[in-house]
Coordinates of C-alpha atoms and ligand atoms in Angstrom, one line a residue:
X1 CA -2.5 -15.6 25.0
X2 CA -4.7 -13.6 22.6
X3 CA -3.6 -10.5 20.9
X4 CA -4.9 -7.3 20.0
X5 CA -4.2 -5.9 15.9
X6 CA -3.6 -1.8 16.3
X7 CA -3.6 -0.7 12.9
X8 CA -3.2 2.8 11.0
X9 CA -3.2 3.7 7.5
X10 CA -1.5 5.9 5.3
X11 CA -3.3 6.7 2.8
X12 CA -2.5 8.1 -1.2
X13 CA -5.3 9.5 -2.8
X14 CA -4.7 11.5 -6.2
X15 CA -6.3 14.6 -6.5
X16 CA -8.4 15.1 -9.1
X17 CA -6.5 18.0 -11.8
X18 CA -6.1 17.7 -15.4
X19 CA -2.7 18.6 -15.3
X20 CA 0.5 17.9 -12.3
X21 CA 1.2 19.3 -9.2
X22 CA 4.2 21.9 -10.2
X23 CA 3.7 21.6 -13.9
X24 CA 1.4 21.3 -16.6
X25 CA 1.6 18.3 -17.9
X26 CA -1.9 16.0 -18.3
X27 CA -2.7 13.7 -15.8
X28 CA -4.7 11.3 -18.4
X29 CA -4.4 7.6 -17.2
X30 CA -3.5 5.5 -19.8
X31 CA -1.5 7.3 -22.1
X32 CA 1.9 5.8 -24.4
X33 CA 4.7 6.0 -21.8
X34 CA 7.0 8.9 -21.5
X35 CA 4.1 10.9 -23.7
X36 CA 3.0 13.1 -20.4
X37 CA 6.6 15.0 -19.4
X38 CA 8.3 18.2 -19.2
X39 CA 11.6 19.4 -17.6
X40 CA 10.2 20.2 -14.4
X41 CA 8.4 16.6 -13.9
X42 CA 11.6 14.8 -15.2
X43 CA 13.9 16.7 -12.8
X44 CA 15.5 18.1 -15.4
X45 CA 18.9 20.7 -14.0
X46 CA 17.1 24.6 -13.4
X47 CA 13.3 23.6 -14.3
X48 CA 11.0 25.5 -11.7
X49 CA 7.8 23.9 -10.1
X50 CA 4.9 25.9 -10.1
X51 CA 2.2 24.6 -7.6
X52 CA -1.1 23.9 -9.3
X53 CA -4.2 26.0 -7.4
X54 CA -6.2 23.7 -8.3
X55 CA -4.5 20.6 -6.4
X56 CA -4.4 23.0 -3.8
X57 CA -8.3 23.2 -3.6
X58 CA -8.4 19.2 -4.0
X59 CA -6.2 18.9 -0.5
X60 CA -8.0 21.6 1.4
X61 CA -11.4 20.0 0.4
X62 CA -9.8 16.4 1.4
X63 CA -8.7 17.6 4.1
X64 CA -12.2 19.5 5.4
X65 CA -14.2 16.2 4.3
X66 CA -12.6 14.3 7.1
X67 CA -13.0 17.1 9.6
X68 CA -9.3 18.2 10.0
X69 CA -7.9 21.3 10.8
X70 CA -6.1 23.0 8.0
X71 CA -3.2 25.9 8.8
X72 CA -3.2 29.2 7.7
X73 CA 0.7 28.0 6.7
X74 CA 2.2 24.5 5.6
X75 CA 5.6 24.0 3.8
X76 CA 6.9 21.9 0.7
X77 CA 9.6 19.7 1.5
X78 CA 12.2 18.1 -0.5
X79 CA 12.4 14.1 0.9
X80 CA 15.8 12.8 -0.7
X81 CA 15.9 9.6 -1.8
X82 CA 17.5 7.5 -4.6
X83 CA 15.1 5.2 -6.8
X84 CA 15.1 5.1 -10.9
X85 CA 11.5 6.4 -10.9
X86 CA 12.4 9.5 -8.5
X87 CA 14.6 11.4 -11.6
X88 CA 15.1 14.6 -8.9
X89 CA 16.3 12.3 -6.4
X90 CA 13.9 13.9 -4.3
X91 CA 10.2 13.4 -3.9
X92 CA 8.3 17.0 -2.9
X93 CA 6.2 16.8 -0.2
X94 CA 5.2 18.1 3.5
X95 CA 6.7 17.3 6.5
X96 CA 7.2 19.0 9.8
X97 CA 4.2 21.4 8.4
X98 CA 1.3 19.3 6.8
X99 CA -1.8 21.2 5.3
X100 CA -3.8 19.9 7.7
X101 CA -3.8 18.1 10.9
X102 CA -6.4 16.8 13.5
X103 CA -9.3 15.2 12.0
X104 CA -11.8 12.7 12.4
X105 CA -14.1 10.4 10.2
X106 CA -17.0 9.2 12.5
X107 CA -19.3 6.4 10.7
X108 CA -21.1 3.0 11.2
X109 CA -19.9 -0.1 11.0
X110 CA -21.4 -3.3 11.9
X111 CA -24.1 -1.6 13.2
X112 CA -21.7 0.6 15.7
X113 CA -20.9 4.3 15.6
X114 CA -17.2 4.4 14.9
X115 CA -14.0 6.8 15.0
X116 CA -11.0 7.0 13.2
X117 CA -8.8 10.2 14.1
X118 CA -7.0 11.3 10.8
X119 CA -3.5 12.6 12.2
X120 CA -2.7 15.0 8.8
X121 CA -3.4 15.3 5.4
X122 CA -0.7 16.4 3.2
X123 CA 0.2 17.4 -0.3
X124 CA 3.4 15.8 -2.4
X125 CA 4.1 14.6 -5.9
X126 CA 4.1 10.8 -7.1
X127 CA 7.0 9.1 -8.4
X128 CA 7.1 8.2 -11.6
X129 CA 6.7 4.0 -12.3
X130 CA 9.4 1.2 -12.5
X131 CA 7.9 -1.4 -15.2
X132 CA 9.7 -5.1 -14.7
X133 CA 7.6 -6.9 -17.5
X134 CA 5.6 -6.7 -20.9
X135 CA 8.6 -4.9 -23.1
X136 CA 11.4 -7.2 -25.8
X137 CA 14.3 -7.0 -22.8
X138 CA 12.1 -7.0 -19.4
X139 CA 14.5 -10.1 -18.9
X140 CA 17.3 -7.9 -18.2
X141 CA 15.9 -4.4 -17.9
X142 CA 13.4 -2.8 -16.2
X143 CA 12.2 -0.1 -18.1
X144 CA 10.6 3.7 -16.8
X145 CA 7.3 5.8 -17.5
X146 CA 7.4 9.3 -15.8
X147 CA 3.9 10.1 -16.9
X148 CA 3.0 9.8 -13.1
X149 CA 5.9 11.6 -12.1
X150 CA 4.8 14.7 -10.2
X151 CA 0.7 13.6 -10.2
X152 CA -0.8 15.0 -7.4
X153 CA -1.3 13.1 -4.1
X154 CA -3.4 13.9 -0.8
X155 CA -1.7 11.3 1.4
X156 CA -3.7 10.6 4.6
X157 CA -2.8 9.5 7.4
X158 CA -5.2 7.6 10.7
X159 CA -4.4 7.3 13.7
X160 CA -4.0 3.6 15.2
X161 CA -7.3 3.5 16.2
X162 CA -8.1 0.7 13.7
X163 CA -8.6 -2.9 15.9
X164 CA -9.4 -5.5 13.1
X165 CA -7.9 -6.3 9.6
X166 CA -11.7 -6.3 8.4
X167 CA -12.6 -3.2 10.1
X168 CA -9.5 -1.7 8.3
X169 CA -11.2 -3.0 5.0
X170 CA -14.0 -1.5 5.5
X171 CA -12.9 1.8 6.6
X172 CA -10.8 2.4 3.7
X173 CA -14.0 1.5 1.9
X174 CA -15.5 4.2 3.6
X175 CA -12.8 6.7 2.6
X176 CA -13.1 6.0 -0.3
X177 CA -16.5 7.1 -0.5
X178 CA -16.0 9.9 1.3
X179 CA -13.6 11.4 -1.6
X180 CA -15.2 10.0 -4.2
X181 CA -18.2 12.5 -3.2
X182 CA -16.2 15.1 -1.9
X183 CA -15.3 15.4 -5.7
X184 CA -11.5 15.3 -5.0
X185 CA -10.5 11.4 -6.4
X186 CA -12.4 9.2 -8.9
X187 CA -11.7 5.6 -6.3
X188 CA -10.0 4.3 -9.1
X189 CA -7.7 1.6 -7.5
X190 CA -7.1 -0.5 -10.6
X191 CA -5.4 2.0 -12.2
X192 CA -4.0 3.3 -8.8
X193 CA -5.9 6.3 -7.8
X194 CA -5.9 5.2 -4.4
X195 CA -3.5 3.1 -2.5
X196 CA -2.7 2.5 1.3
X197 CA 0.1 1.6 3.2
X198 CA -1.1 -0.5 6.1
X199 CA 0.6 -0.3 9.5
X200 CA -0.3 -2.8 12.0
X201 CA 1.1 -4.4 15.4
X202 CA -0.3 -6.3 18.0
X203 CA -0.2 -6.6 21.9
X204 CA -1.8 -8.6 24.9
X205 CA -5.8 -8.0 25.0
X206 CA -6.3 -5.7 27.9
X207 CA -2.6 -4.2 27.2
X208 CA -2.5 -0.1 26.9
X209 CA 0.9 0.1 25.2
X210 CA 1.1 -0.3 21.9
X211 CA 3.6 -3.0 20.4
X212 CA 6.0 -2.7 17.4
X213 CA 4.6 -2.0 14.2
X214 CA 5.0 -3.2 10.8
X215 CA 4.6 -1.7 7.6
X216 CA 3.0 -2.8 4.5
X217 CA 3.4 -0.6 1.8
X218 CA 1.4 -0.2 -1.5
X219 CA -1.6 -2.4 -1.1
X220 CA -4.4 -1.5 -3.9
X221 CA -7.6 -3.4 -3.1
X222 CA -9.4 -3.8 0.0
X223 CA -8.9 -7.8 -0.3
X224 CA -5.8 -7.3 -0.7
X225 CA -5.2 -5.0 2.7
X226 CA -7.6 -7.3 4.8
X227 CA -5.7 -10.4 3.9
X228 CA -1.9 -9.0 4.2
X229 CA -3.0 -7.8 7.4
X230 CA -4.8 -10.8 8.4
X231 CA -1.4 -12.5 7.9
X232 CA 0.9 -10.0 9.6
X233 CA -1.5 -10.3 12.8
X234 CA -1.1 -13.8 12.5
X235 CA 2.4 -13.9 12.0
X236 CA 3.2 -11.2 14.8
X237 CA 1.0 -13.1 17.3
X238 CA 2.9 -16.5 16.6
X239 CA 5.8 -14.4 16.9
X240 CA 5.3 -13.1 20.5
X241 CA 3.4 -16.2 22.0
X242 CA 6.8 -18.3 20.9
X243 CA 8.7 -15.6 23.0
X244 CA 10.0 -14.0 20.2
X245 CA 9.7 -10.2 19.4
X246 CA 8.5 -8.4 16.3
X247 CA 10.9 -6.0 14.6
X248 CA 10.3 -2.6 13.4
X249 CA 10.7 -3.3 9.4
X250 CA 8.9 -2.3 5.7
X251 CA 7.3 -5.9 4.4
X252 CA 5.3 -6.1 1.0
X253 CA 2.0 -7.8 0.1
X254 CA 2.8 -11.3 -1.8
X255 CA 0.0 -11.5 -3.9
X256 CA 0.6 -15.3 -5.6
X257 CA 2.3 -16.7 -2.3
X258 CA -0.2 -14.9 0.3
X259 CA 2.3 -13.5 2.4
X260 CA 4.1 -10.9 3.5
X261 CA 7.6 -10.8 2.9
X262 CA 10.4 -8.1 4.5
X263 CA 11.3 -5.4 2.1
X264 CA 13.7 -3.2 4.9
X265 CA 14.5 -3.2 8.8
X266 CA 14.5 -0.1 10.5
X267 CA 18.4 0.1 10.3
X268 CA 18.1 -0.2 6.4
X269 CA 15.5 2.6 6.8
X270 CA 16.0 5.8 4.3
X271 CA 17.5 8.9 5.7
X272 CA 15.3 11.1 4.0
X273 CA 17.0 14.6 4.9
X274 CA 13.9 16.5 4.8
X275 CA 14.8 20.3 4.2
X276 CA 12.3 23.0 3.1
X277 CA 12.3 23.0 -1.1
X278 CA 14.2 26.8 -1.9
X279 CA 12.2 26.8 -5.1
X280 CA 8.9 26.7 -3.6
X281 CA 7.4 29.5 -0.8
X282 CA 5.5 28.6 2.3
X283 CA 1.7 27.5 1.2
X284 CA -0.2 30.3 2.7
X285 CA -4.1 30.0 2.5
X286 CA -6.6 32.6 3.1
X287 CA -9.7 31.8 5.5
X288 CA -11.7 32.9 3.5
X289 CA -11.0 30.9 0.6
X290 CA -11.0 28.2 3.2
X291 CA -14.3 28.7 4.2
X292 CA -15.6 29.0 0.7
X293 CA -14.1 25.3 -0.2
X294 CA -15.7 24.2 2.8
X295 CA -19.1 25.7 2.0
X296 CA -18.8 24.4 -1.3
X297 CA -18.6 21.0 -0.3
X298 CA -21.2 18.7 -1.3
X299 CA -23.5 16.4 1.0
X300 CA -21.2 13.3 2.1
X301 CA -22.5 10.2 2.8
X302 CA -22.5 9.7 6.5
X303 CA -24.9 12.9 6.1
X304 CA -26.9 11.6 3.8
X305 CA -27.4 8.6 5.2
X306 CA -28.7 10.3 8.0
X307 CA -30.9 12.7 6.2
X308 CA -32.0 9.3 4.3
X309 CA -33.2 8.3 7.6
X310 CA -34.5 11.4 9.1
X311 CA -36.7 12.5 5.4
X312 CA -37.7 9.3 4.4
X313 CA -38.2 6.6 7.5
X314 CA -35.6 4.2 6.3
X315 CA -33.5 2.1 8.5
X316 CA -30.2 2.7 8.7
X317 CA -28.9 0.2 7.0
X318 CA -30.9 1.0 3.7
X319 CA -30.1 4.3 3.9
X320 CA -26.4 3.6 4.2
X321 CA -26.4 1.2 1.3
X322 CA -27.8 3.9 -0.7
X323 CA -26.2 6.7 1.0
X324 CA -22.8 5.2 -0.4
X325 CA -23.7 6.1 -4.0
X326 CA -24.3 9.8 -4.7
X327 CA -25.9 8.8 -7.7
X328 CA -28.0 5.6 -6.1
X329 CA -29.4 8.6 -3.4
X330 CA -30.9 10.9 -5.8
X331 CA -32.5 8.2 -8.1
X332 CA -34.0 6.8 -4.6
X333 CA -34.9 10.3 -3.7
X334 CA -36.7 11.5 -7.0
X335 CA -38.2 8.0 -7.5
X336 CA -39.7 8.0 -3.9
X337 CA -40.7 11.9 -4.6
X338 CA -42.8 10.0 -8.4
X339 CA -43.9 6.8 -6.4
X340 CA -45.2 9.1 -2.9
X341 CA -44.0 5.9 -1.3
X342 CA -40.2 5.9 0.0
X343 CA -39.9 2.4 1.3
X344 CA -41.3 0.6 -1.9
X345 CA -38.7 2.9 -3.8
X346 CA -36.0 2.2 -1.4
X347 CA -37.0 -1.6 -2.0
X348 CA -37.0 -1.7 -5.7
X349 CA -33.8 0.3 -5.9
X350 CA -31.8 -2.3 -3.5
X351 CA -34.0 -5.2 -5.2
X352 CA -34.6 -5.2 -8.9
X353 CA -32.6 -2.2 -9.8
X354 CA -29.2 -2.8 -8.5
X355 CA -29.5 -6.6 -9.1
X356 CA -30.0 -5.4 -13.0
X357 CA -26.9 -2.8 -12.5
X358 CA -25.1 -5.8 -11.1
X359 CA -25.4 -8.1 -13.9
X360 CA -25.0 -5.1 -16.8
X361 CA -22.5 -3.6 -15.4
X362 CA -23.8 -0.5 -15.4
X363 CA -24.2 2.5 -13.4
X364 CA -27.6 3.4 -12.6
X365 CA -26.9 6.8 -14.4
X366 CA -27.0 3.8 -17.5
X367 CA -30.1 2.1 -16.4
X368 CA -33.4 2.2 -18.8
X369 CA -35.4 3.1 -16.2
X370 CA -35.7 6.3 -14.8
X371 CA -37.2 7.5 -11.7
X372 CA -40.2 8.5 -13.3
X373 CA -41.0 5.5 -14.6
X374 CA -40.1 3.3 -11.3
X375 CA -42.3 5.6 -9.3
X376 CA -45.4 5.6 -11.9
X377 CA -45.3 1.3 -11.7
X378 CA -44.8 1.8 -7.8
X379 CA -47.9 4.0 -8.6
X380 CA -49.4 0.7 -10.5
X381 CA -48.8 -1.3 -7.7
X382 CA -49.9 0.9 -4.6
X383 CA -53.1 1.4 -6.8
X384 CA -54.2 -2.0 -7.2
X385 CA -54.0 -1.7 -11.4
X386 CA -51.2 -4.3 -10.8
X387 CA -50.0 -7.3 -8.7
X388 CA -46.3 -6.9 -7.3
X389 CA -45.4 -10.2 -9.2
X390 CA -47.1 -8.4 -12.6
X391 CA -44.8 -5.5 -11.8
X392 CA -41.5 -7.8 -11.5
X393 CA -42.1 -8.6 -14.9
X394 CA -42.8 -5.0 -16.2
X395 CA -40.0 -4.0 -14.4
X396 CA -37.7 -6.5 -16.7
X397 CA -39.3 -4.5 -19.6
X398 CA -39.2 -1.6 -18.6
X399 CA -35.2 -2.0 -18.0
X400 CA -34.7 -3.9 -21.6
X401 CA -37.3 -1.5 -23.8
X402 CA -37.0 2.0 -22.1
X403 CA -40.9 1.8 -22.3
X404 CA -43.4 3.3 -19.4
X405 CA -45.2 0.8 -17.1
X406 CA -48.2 2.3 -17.9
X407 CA -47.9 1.7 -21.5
X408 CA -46.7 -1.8 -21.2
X409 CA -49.4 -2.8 -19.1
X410 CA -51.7 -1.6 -21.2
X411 CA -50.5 -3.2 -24.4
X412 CA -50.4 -6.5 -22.8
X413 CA -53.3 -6.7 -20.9
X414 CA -51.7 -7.1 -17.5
X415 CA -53.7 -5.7 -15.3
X416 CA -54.8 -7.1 -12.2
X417 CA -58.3 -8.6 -11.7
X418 CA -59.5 -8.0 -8.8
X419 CA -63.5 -8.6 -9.7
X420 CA -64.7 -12.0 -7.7
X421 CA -66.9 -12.4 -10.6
X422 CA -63.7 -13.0 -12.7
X423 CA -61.9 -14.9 -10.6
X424 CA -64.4 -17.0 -9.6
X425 CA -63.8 -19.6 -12.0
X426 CA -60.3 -19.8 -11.2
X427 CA -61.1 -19.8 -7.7
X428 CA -63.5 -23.6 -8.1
X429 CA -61.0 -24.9 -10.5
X430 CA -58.3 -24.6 -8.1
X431 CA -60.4 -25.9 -5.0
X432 CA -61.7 -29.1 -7.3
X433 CA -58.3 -29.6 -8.5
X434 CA -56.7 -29.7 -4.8
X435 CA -58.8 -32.3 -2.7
X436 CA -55.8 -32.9 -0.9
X437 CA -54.8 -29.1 0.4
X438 CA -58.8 -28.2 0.6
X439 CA -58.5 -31.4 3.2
X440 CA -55.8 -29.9 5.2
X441 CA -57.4 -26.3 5.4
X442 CA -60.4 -28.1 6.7
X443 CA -58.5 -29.8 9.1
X444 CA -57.0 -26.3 10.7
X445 CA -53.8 -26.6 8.7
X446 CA -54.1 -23.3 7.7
X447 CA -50.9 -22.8 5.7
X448 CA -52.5 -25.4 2.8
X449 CA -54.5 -21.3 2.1
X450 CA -51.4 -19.9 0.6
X451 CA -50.9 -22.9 -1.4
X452 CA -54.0 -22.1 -3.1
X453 CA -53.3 -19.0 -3.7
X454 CA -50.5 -19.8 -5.2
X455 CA -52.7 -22.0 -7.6
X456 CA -55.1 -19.2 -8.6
X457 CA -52.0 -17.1 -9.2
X458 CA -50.5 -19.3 -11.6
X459 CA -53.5 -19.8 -13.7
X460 CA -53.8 -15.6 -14.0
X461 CA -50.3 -15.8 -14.9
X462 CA -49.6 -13.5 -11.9
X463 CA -52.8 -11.1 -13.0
X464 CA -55.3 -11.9 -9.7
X465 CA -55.4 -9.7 -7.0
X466 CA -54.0 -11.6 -4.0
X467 CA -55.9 -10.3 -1.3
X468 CA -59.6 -10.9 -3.4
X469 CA -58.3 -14.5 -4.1
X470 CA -57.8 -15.0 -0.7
X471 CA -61.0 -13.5 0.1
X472 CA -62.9 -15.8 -2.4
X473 CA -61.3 -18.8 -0.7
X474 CA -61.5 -18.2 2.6
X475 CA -64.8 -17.7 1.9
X476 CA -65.2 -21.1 0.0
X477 CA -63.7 -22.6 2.2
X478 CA -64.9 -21.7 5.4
X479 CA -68.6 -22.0 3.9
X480 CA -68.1 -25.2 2.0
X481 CA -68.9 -24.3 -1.6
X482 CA -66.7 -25.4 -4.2
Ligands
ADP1 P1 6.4 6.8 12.0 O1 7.1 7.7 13.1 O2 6.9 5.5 11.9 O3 6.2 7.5 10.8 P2 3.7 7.6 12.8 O4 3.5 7.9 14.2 O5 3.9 8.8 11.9 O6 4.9 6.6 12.7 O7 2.5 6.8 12.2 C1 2.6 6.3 10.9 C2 1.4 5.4 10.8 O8 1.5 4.2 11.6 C3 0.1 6.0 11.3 O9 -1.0 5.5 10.4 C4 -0.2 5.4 12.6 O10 -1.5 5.3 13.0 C5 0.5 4.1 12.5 N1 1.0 3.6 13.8 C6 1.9 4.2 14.6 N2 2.2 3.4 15.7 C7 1.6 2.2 15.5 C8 1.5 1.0 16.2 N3 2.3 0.8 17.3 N4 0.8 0.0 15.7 C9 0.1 0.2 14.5 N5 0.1 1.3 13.9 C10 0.8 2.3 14.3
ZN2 ZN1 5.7 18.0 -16.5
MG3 MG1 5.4 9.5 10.5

């Protein structure tokens, strides 16, 4: 029998603020454990959280950037729990009623429109971290940091609509994006800016009910989602064609043994005795300010790829590869703008330029070249001064020096000959030097042309202009003078 995946994530995305969600301690990655706390963040007897507005603009802008629906009222929760990073005993969060509810992110994928339906978006705190190695006793003792105690978190949730471990890959990669321009989370998974907790279960191809799920909690990279998924379908499939059945449990990721492994069953599942937090009011947002967050919000890229498409003639999926990158899009857009030729922009920028981003390292804000100066040697090229080979080489310079085409070409003498009187020497030479290929031409195998091209190239170090060469030939050639 062949099984269907349904999968759903749930998604924690911290929201961009300096300092935490009810205090005002910073949020700095990185910093000496224990350095980043306060009463309130420690759960310290009588210490008051006070929510930060500015989380508050982060959610509602999350939550707008995928579409949702966000109420006029939602309500902080206290979810009670015991765990040595969780020093209230309680993690604050919303329950029964979420900021926002309803949405949808609708994008391409493998060359298909797609939707994913995003049940809520709600705000809580993060615990704070349990560290099990690195310190004198880890042998014995696992030791605490609270500096991510009470960080703010978006958590997002999708609804099962989700039908293959890679598709789930690749739409978490697209969420990312999606916050990452919306401004509201930097996509920094390393350092865990952005996790998911994948839930997935299959059933019969063709079936409508959905079967029991599993959940995977806490994977941080999308190889690692795609492949602990890949294994859970596998596993729940072997499952149910043995004539077994799946149970409703909590597994974790096994990175080294590349598996998952049960963590909880659903009768070891947490009571978590939600109950409205006294110390904290109803959420109440005004429309208005709504509206204004909404207006604020910058292009993201599903639009841009679109406008990409609509401004400049791309295909899509050029204009989706540069879409993705907020930065990428306006260098392609002020560089087509210099050059008055998008494609050849679009071209370099996917070609050349990120190939040299790749290898650096770098972003393209970091590149040598600017816009400017890709458009003016797109200029060179488009006006005949060089060869496209000529300009793959002043490219290379242009990146290491910082230096204009223009003045590159200049100093060394690169530009392209396109006189016949010129060439013409290198033209014979090649045609005396190639019996064999002038044979073949002459015998209709056309193709030995390019050949000799390729010759008269060489010996201009790239310099000749390939359509005159060709000319001259052809011409040779077809006439008999060599
Ligand atoms: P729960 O009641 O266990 O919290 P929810 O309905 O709130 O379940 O959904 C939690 C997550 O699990 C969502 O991302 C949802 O899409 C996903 N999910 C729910 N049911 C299934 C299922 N049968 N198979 C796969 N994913 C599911
Ligand atoms: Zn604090
Ligand atoms: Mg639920």
């Amino acid at each position: 029998m062949s099984f269907e995946p349904v999968i759903g994530l749930e998604v924690h995305a911290q929201l961009l603020t300096e300092t935490k969600i009810f205090c005002g301690c910073s949020t700095a990655f990185g910093a000496p454990p224990n350095s980043q706390v306060c009463p309130v963040c420690l759960g310290l007897p009588g210490a008051l959280p006070v929510l930060n507005e500015r989380a508050v603009e982060h959610a509602v802008r999350t939550a707008v950037a995928l579409e949702c629906t966000v109420h006029r009222a939602s309500i902080f929760a206290r979810k009670n729990y015991f765990y040595p990073d969780l020093p209230k005993g309680y993690q604050i969060s919303q329950y029964e009623e979420p900021l926002a509810t309803d949405g949808h992110v609708e994008y391409f994928d493998d060359g298909a429109a797609r939707r994913v339906r995003i049940m809520r978006v709600h705000m809580e705190e993060d615990a704070g971290k349990s560290i099990h190695d690195g310190f004198p006793d880890s042998g014995g003792k696992t030791y605490l940091d609270f500096n991510r105690s009470g960080v703010p978190l978006a958590e997002i949730v999708t609804q099962p609509d989700l039908r293959a471990p890679s598709e789930a890959a690749r739409f978490f990669q697209r969420l990312r994006r999606i916050l990452l321009a919306a401004g509201v989370n930097d996509g920094n998974m390393e350092e865990g800016s952005l996790r998911c907790d994948a839930n997935v279960s299959v059933r019969p191809r063709g079936a409508e009910a959905l079967g029991v799920k599993v959940e995977i909690k806490n994977l941080n990279s999308f190889r690692f989602l795609e492949r602990a998924l890949d294994y859970e379908v596998g596993r729940q499939s072997a499952l149910l064609e043995r004539g077994g059945t799946v149970v409703q449990e909590t597994r974790l990721w096994d990175v080294a043994g590349g598996r998952t492994v049960s963590m909880r069953s659903k009768e070891e599942a947490h009571d978590y005795r939600y109950f409205p937090d006294p110390d904290l009011p109803p959420l109440v947002l005004d429309s208005d300010w709504v509206a204004s967050v909404r207006e604020g919000l910058p292009e993201l890229p599903e639009a841009r790829k679109q406008r990409l498409m609509a401004d400049h003639g791309l295909p899509e999926r050029d204009a989706a590869l540069l879409a993705d990158d907020p930065d990428l899009s306006s260098f392609f857009e002020a560089a087509a703008a210099a050059a008055g030729n998008a494609r050849a922009a679009a071209n370099w920028i996917m070609g050349a330029v990120a190939h040299r981003m790749k290898t650096l390292g770098v972003g393209i804000a970091a590149a040598k070249v600017t816009p400017a100066s890709l458009g003016a040697l797109i200029r060179l090229v488009d006006g005949g001064t060089i060869s496209n080979s000529v300009a793959r080489d002043v490219f290379e310079k242009m990146a290491a020096t910082g230096r204009p085409p223009e003045a590159i070409v200049e100093a060394e003498g690169l530009s392209q000959i396109g006189d016949a009187e010129e060439l013409g020497a290198a033209v014979r030479k090649a045609l005396s030097e190639n019996p064999a290929a002038v044979g073949k031409y002459r015998t209709g195998k056309t193709g030995a042309l390019g050949f000799l091209v390729g010759q008269v190239m060489r010996a201009t170090r790239g310099q000749a202009n390939p359509r005159v060469v060709n000319e001259l030939l052809k011409e040779a050639l077809e006439t008999g003078e060599e």
